[in-house]
Amino acid sequence: MRPLTRRNALILGGVGLAGVAVGGTGLLVTQKVSSPPTAASASGTELLEPLELHSTDGALAVTLNAAARQVTLAGRSVRALTYNDGVPGPTLRLRAGDALGVSLRNDLTDPSNLHVHGLHVSPEGNGDNMFVTVPGGDSFDYRYELPANHPPGVYWYHPHHHGLVADQVFGGLYGAIVVEDPIPIPASRDRLLVISDITVDSTGAPAAARATEKMSGREGALVLINGQLGPTMTARPGERERWRIVNACVSRYLRLRLDGHELALLGLDSGRFASARPVTEIVLAPGNRADLLVTVTGGDAALRALNYDRGTAGGMMGGGISPAGGDMSLATFRVAGETVAAAAAVPAQPTPRDLRTATVTARRELVFSMGMGGMGGAMMAPTINGRAFDAARIDETVQLGSVEDWLLTNTSTLDHPLHLHVWPMQIVEEGGQPVDTVIWQDVVNIPARSTTRVRIAFSDFSGRTVYHCHILDHEDAGMMGVVEAR
Ligand code: C2O
Ligand code: CU
Ligand code: CU
């Protein structure tokens, strides 16, 4: 049997078949449409957005009910995992300085919990505490206090119970959090695009992942925006839209393009550039978010996700497996109506902090590897510094108030996106080359057999939290460590 290689996947993608079962691996390559979906399919309806819940007078109190429910996904009825009966769950709109109270009610049969990805809040007590377990049938009251200088941007929430994260996110448990700008950014329209992927099995439930899929990180056959397959967005010529994009996929990298229109990136994650940066495409690793300005300068176009080569998990018995590849269309961008006048200028943004000249108090190296263990080498053992996650162990102790330099080394043949909770990372070196701009992210890619160097300011919040690969199958398999700031 021939192993599926990236090349095979691309060739299969190129013939434009709607669904191709690939020899032996059972991998289904679907949605290989590079032209906008037709109105005759389930797709083509206008993009819908999740319910929005806004804070008032500095507070937002919500109940999130995690439960399996029958919902419409990709135009069909699916028994998905939902927050408050939706996929995605409600969007929480906050301001710096707010207190967010979330009463999580777990109506799943499995344990779960909640993480507010990217928010700069305390990891202790009933804050963003990764060591809380909420058993099925139980509830837990979280309370998050956003500092008065919390950066604006797009964040998200999802479960974080070790061992079940990939299954629960793949099943539909995720939602967006927006921290508003102190000075509004003029745009004719704000859109939220929560991009996720899922495979639905013949019973109408999220498909279980095979061991081989978990090894490379599962990629769903359907890529959805706000739970819709191939929706349409309509705009008028000249308009400036603001798109907040969340990559909520378990393992899929999104290399996004919207050809013919002007794209300018305000920032990624909580990082914000001093001025919006013109781009032709953006790459979002799992967990990353983009805050993007789209100026309508062209005609109808497709929002496409282009093939991103994140390597292969090779050396397995039965051959290596390549993550599913190929270009696909995610949405139709329709331009219609009268031309509108250009939007007002984007207000200047604060100059981001630059740690390249900071005094470094400690240096560390984290080595990401996919060693083979057990069953004659047929099982993967994704580790950081040779160790699998242990909630009872503290892997790194950092001093509160310090600036640290972390060299992230990937010895494996797959990319790993490293995510650190609570404290964002400034990327200062990629593949040994210095980075000449200031880039802050909370998920940082470490390409296969390469290195990335970051700097982190542990300025505030003491306590224990985690860092991990945001390919959630890798996290669940142990590619996670514990950091304590004190
Ligand atoms: Cu988005 Cu530790 O997770
Ligand atoms: Cu996180
Ligand atoms: Cu990984």
XYZ file of C-alpha atoms and ligand atoms in Angstrom:
491
model
C 0.000 0.000 0.000
C 1.289 3.418 -0.894
C 1.463 5.858 1.919
C -0.402 9.087 1.373
C 2.080 11.824 0.798
C 1.528 15.517 0.479
C 2.140 15.188 -3.244
C -0.631 12.574 -3.608
C -3.018 14.721 -1.644
C -2.295 17.702 -3.831
C -2.757 15.739 -7.021
C -6.045 14.359 -5.739
C -7.076 17.852 -4.768
C -6.169 19.127 -8.211
C -8.625 16.952 -10.105
C -11.471 18.680 -8.340
C -13.347 15.613 -7.139
C -15.866 16.323 -4.436
C -14.889 13.343 -2.343
C -11.959 10.985 -2.744
C -11.345 8.077 -0.436
C -7.608 7.695 -0.195
C -6.104 4.218 -0.205
C -5.658 2.505 3.113
C -5.612 5.500 5.387
C -9.330 6.031 5.024
C -8.677 9.723 4.865
C -11.484 11.463 3.071
C -10.479 14.438 1.005
C -13.524 16.597 0.459
C -14.525 20.188 -0.149
C -11.908 20.582 -2.874
C -13.797 23.422 -4.449
C -11.694 26.276 -5.653
C -14.625 28.142 -7.151
C -17.368 29.614 -4.957
C -19.942 27.021 -3.883
C -23.148 26.999 -5.906
C -26.457 28.181 -4.534
C -27.905 24.734 -5.162
C -25.851 23.217 -2.355
C -26.536 23.684 1.342
C -24.091 26.535 1.196
C -24.518 30.009 -0.220
C -26.640 31.472 2.550
C -25.558 34.740 4.132
C -23.031 34.345 6.961
C -24.737 34.207 10.340
C -23.113 35.198 13.581
C -23.434 33.726 17.038
C -25.519 35.507 19.656
C -23.578 38.393 21.238
C -23.500 39.100 24.955
C -22.171 42.555 25.873
C -20.844 43.650 29.226
C -22.534 46.607 30.883
C -21.153 48.809 33.657
C -17.921 46.819 33.790
C -19.424 43.373 34.141
C -20.802 40.457 32.193
C -22.310 37.412 33.890
C -23.202 34.462 31.689
C -24.115 30.827 32.026
C -22.503 28.487 29.545
C -24.248 25.170 29.298
C -22.104 22.478 27.656
C -24.350 19.763 26.227
C -24.791 17.428 23.268
C -27.588 18.794 21.109
C -29.068 18.319 17.678
C -27.999 21.372 15.650
C -27.661 22.342 12.001
C -24.046 22.261 10.857
C -22.987 22.518 7.241
C -26.684 22.445 6.355
C -27.387 19.073 7.999
C -28.587 17.905 11.368
C -25.680 16.921 13.592
C -25.615 15.802 17.208
C -22.823 18.180 18.187
C -21.392 19.421 21.454
C -22.736 22.895 22.105
C -22.498 25.837 24.457
C -26.011 27.197 25.036
C -27.314 25.074 22.140
C -25.092 26.765 19.519
C -21.991 26.052 17.486
C -20.136 28.337 18.037
C -21.298 29.364 21.497
C -22.268 32.984 22.213
C -19.745 35.750 21.566
C -18.711 37.540 24.741
C -18.025 41.231 24.151
C -15.975 42.861 26.883
C -13.911 45.939 27.670
C -10.613 46.292 29.462
C -11.206 46.441 33.212
C -14.356 44.289 33.047
C -15.196 41.404 35.343
C -16.476 38.363 33.457
C -18.394 35.756 35.404
C -19.048 32.433 33.690
C -21.124 29.800 35.340
C -20.144 26.660 33.452
C -22.779 23.965 33.603
C -21.444 20.665 32.306
C -24.289 18.590 30.919
C -21.918 16.302 29.043
C -21.308 12.785 30.268
C -17.541 13.441 30.333
C -15.666 15.903 32.518
C -14.899 19.315 31.063
C -13.822 22.801 32.151
C -13.244 26.202 30.552
C -10.289 28.177 29.267
C -10.372 31.787 28.080
C -7.675 31.562 25.428
C -5.404 34.612 25.212
C -6.982 36.687 27.970
C -4.389 38.196 30.286
C -6.047 37.190 33.560
C -5.085 35.315 36.715
C -4.610 31.535 36.349
C -5.448 30.946 40.007
C -8.531 30.096 42.073
C -11.684 30.459 40.006
C -9.799 32.464 37.372
C -8.379 30.843 34.231
C -7.356 27.807 36.266
C -6.288 24.811 34.194
C -6.378 22.467 37.170
C -10.138 22.661 37.658
C -12.212 19.678 36.583
C -15.973 19.969 36.210
C -17.457 16.445 36.213
C -20.467 15.675 34.013
C -23.612 16.969 35.723
C -21.654 19.516 37.758
C -21.108 23.287 37.527
C -18.319 25.688 38.310
C -18.336 29.469 38.630
C -15.402 31.169 36.938
C -14.601 34.807 37.501
C -12.102 36.632 35.306
C -10.915 40.163 36.090
C -9.492 41.918 33.033
C -6.825 44.474 33.916
C -7.607 48.100 33.069
C -4.914 48.008 30.359
C -6.031 44.694 28.844
C -5.255 44.738 25.103
C -8.212 44.926 22.713
C -8.544 42.053 20.298
C -10.152 38.741 19.530
C -9.905 35.862 21.972
C -11.847 32.664 22.433
C -13.013 30.096 24.926
C -12.944 26.322 24.792
C -12.688 23.301 27.122
C -9.286 22.279 28.494
C -9.727 18.981 30.306
C -6.524 17.079 29.526
C -7.175 14.051 27.324
C -10.552 15.274 26.040
C -9.725 18.676 24.581
C -9.466 17.627 20.923
C -12.692 15.586 21.034
C -14.647 18.341 22.763
C -13.421 21.144 20.491
C -13.879 18.988 17.382
C -17.410 18.234 18.619
C -18.310 21.942 18.655
C -17.307 23.499 21.994
C -15.845 26.917 21.252
C -16.881 30.542 21.162
C -15.340 33.959 20.629
C -14.452 36.721 23.068
C -13.961 40.263 21.806
C -12.246 42.930 23.880
C -13.390 46.216 22.382
C -11.069 48.964 21.232
C -10.778 51.974 23.528
C -10.972 54.149 20.383
C -13.294 52.556 17.819
C -11.857 51.606 14.433
C -14.094 52.953 11.645
C -15.557 50.154 9.546
C -18.832 49.767 7.702
C -19.283 46.311 9.151
C -17.742 44.112 11.836
C -17.761 40.428 11.121
C -16.790 37.511 13.292
C -15.530 34.387 11.527
C -15.019 31.406 13.800
C -13.443 28.820 11.533
C -13.614 25.213 12.664
C -13.451 21.783 11.103
C -15.407 18.638 11.731
C -16.070 15.238 10.228
C -19.599 13.944 10.639
C -20.041 10.153 10.733
C -22.903 8.161 9.209
C -24.944 8.455 12.422
C -24.810 12.256 12.288
C -22.328 12.593 15.152
C -18.804 14.051 15.160
C -16.517 11.274 13.916
C -14.064 9.670 16.305
C -10.413 10.102 15.317
C -8.194 7.130 14.520
C -4.777 6.721 16.126
C -3.059 7.774 12.889
C -5.184 10.922 12.668
C -4.358 11.783 16.259
C -0.683 11.366 15.517
C -0.603 14.052 12.833
C -3.522 15.919 14.389
C -7.008 15.306 13.035
C -8.352 17.535 10.274
C -12.089 17.530 9.702
C -13.509 16.922 6.222
C -15.676 20.039 6.505
C -14.325 23.496 7.241
C -17.043 25.731 8.643
C -17.423 29.425 9.367
C -19.700 30.023 12.344
C -21.015 26.497 11.790
C -21.914 27.176 8.145
C -20.461 25.542 5.067
C -19.621 27.951 2.263
C -21.636 30.966 3.433
C -21.837 34.226 1.494
C -20.792 37.648 2.709
C -22.082 40.666 0.806
C -20.458 44.090 0.746
C -20.567 47.296 -1.314
C -17.653 48.599 -3.362
C -15.376 50.865 -1.316
C -16.501 49.581 2.065
C -14.020 48.769 4.786
C -15.006 45.719 6.769
C -13.411 44.455 9.919
C -13.034 40.694 10.190
C -12.183 39.037 13.467
C -11.090 35.520 12.605
C -10.592 32.649 15.041
C -8.872 29.429 14.027
C -10.816 27.003 16.218
C -9.694 23.942 14.235
C -8.160 21.142 16.289
C -5.080 20.805 14.059
C -5.634 22.541 10.747
C -3.523 25.545 9.802
C -5.417 28.176 7.825
C -3.617 30.005 5.078
C -6.285 32.487 4.081
C -6.593 34.627 0.968
C -9.226 36.923 -0.457
C -7.826 37.916 -3.809
C -8.704 41.229 -5.433
C -9.341 43.097 -2.191
C -7.080 45.090 0.089
C -6.247 43.327 3.312
C -4.560 45.039 6.254
C -3.777 43.234 9.469
C -4.357 45.128 12.715
C -2.732 42.292 14.588
C -2.709 38.631 15.535
C -3.891 37.318 18.914
C -3.561 40.096 21.508
C -0.690 41.608 19.506
C -1.446 44.816 17.670
C 0.843 46.557 15.200
C 1.423 50.307 15.543
C -0.233 50.653 12.131
C -2.254 48.142 10.123
C 0.019 46.045 7.933
C -0.930 45.344 4.278
C -0.990 41.590 3.595
C -1.949 39.312 0.735
C -2.563 36.263 2.907
C -2.532 35.303 6.550
C -1.515 32.035 8.162
C -3.289 31.080 11.349
C -2.026 28.106 13.322
C -4.661 26.349 15.448
C -5.625 28.771 18.227
C -4.409 31.928 16.455
C -6.731 34.846 15.723
C -6.534 37.660 13.205
C -7.979 41.149 13.390
C -8.200 42.093 9.731
C -9.396 45.089 7.731
C -10.859 44.220 4.333
C -11.317 47.098 1.900
C -13.610 46.222 -0.978
C -11.535 47.114 -4.023
C -12.432 44.250 -6.341
C -15.358 42.125 -7.425
C -16.834 38.832 -6.277
C -14.187 36.609 -4.733
C -13.760 33.453 -2.726
C -12.308 33.400 0.761
C -9.903 30.543 0.261
C -7.809 28.379 2.556
C -4.699 27.421 0.623
C -2.704 24.302 1.189
C -0.330 24.670 4.122
C 2.432 22.097 4.427
C 2.823 21.321 8.119
C 4.937 18.259 7.505
C 4.346 14.580 8.022
C 4.298 12.282 10.996
C 6.374 9.556 9.396
C 8.151 6.407 10.428
C 5.000 4.588 11.442
C 4.256 0.989 10.827
C 1.965 1.025 7.818
C 3.458 4.188 6.436
C 3.406 7.834 7.331
C 0.390 9.989 7.033
C 0.168 13.468 5.710
C -2.414 15.848 7.038
C -5.118 16.504 4.442
C -4.036 19.206 2.039
C -5.197 21.140 -0.976
C -6.877 24.469 -1.557
C -10.494 25.036 -0.653
C -13.092 27.742 -0.779
C -14.540 28.661 2.614
C -16.930 31.440 1.682
C -18.140 33.630 -1.166
C -17.504 37.341 -0.926
C -20.119 39.106 -3.045
C -19.735 42.700 -4.069
C -22.966 44.514 -4.965
C -24.585 47.917 -4.755
C -23.473 51.526 -4.900
C -19.903 52.521 -4.199
C -19.464 54.082 -0.786
C -17.029 56.800 0.266
C -13.751 55.670 1.811
C -13.850 55.024 5.561
C -12.120 57.405 7.972
C -8.493 56.725 8.864
C -7.653 54.014 11.373
C -6.643 55.709 14.653
C -2.987 55.280 15.590
C -2.373 52.304 17.825
C 0.001 52.291 20.789
C 3.583 51.290 19.959
C 3.904 47.690 21.084
C 6.450 46.809 23.748
C 9.731 45.454 22.311
C 11.637 42.948 24.453
C 14.567 42.626 22.049
C 16.457 45.225 24.053
C 15.138 44.133 27.455
C 17.357 42.636 30.140
C 16.844 38.892 30.051
C 16.743 37.252 33.474
C 16.601 33.623 32.371
C 17.002 31.540 29.254
C 15.317 28.214 28.642
C 15.036 25.708 25.858
C 11.935 23.673 25.170
C 12.451 20.717 22.827
C 9.395 19.385 21.021
C 9.687 15.818 19.806
C 7.493 13.009 18.611
C 9.461 10.032 19.862
C 8.062 6.631 19.105
C 7.294 4.437 22.077
C 5.248 1.339 22.880
C 3.833 -1.281 20.499
C 7.082 -1.678 18.597
C 7.242 2.014 17.827
C 3.721 2.238 16.446
C 2.535 4.740 19.027
C 3.632 8.314 19.114
C 4.877 9.964 22.238
C 4.726 13.712 21.757
C 6.801 15.320 24.479
C 8.375 18.597 25.579
C 11.912 18.142 26.901
C 11.390 14.381 26.778
C 8.503 14.411 29.238
C 4.776 13.955 28.864
C 2.358 16.224 30.752
C 1.997 15.651 34.474
C -0.360 18.039 36.285
C 1.450 17.310 39.554
C 4.846 18.413 38.249
C 6.064 21.981 37.761
C 8.310 22.027 34.709
C 9.396 25.655 34.705
C 9.448 28.120 37.577
C 9.720 31.731 36.531
C 10.242 34.812 38.588
C 7.429 37.312 38.611
C 8.607 40.553 37.022
C 11.283 38.916 34.894
C 11.804 38.825 31.135
C 12.729 35.402 29.799
C 14.134 34.151 26.507
C 12.822 30.765 25.371
C 14.358 28.834 22.499
C 11.738 26.504 21.049
C 13.304 23.599 19.209
C 11.286 21.211 17.085
C 13.126 17.962 16.335
C 10.129 16.351 14.652
C 8.887 16.288 11.067
C 5.630 18.097 11.854
C 5.095 21.735 12.811
C 4.045 22.358 16.419
C 2.209 25.574 17.369
C 3.242 26.439 20.943
C 0.680 28.183 23.098
C 1.456 29.757 26.459
C -1.426 30.731 28.710
C -1.688 34.149 30.420
C 1.513 35.746 29.043
C 1.907 36.570 25.325
C 5.165 35.861 23.526
C 7.217 38.165 21.309
C 8.774 36.278 18.386
C 12.398 37.444 18.141
C 13.979 34.757 15.959
C 12.718 32.263 13.366
C 14.941 29.472 12.097
C 17.957 31.231 13.612
C 17.215 34.525 11.802
C 16.318 37.617 13.809
C 12.813 38.965 13.291
C 12.993 42.652 12.388
C 9.485 43.701 13.414
C 7.657 43.515 16.706
C 5.285 40.537 16.645
C 3.359 39.370 19.685
C 1.287 36.194 19.615
C 0.014 33.665 22.093
C 0.316 30.770 19.662
C 3.711 30.648 17.965
C 4.552 28.182 15.226
C 7.694 26.073 15.444
C 8.236 24.651 11.958
C 9.313 21.029 11.516
C 13.029 20.552 12.259
C 13.476 24.215 13.073
C 13.569 26.681 15.918
C 11.671 29.757 17.030
C 12.883 32.063 19.786
C 10.476 34.087 21.895
C 10.692 36.534 24.761
C 8.137 36.717 27.514
C 7.565 39.375 30.168
C 6.175 37.767 33.310
C 5.110 41.207 34.529
C 2.050 40.214 36.486
C -0.103 37.316 37.681
C 1.484 34.714 39.859
C 0.373 31.118 39.796
C 0.499 27.915 37.846
C -0.665 27.412 34.299
C 0.312 25.521 31.145
C 2.018 25.785 27.788
C 1.328 23.242 25.102
C 1.116 22.372 21.446
C -2.182 23.738 20.111
C -2.586 20.757 17.825
C -5.046 19.587 20.417
C -4.444 15.906 19.705
C -0.810 16.487 20.634
C -1.794 18.340 23.780
C -4.087 15.471 24.805
C -1.266 13.000 24.124
C 1.018 14.867 26.536
C 2.742 17.705 24.660
C 2.120 20.123 27.528
C 4.052 21.443 30.499
C 3.363 23.398 33.671
C 4.818 26.828 34.365
C 4.609 28.603 37.690
C 5.273 32.320 38.139
C 6.147 33.433 41.666
Cu -6.494 27.435 23.326
Cu -4.393 25.912 26.425
O -5.518 26.612 24.858
Cu -4.972 29.247 25.841
Cu 2.199 19.388 18.074
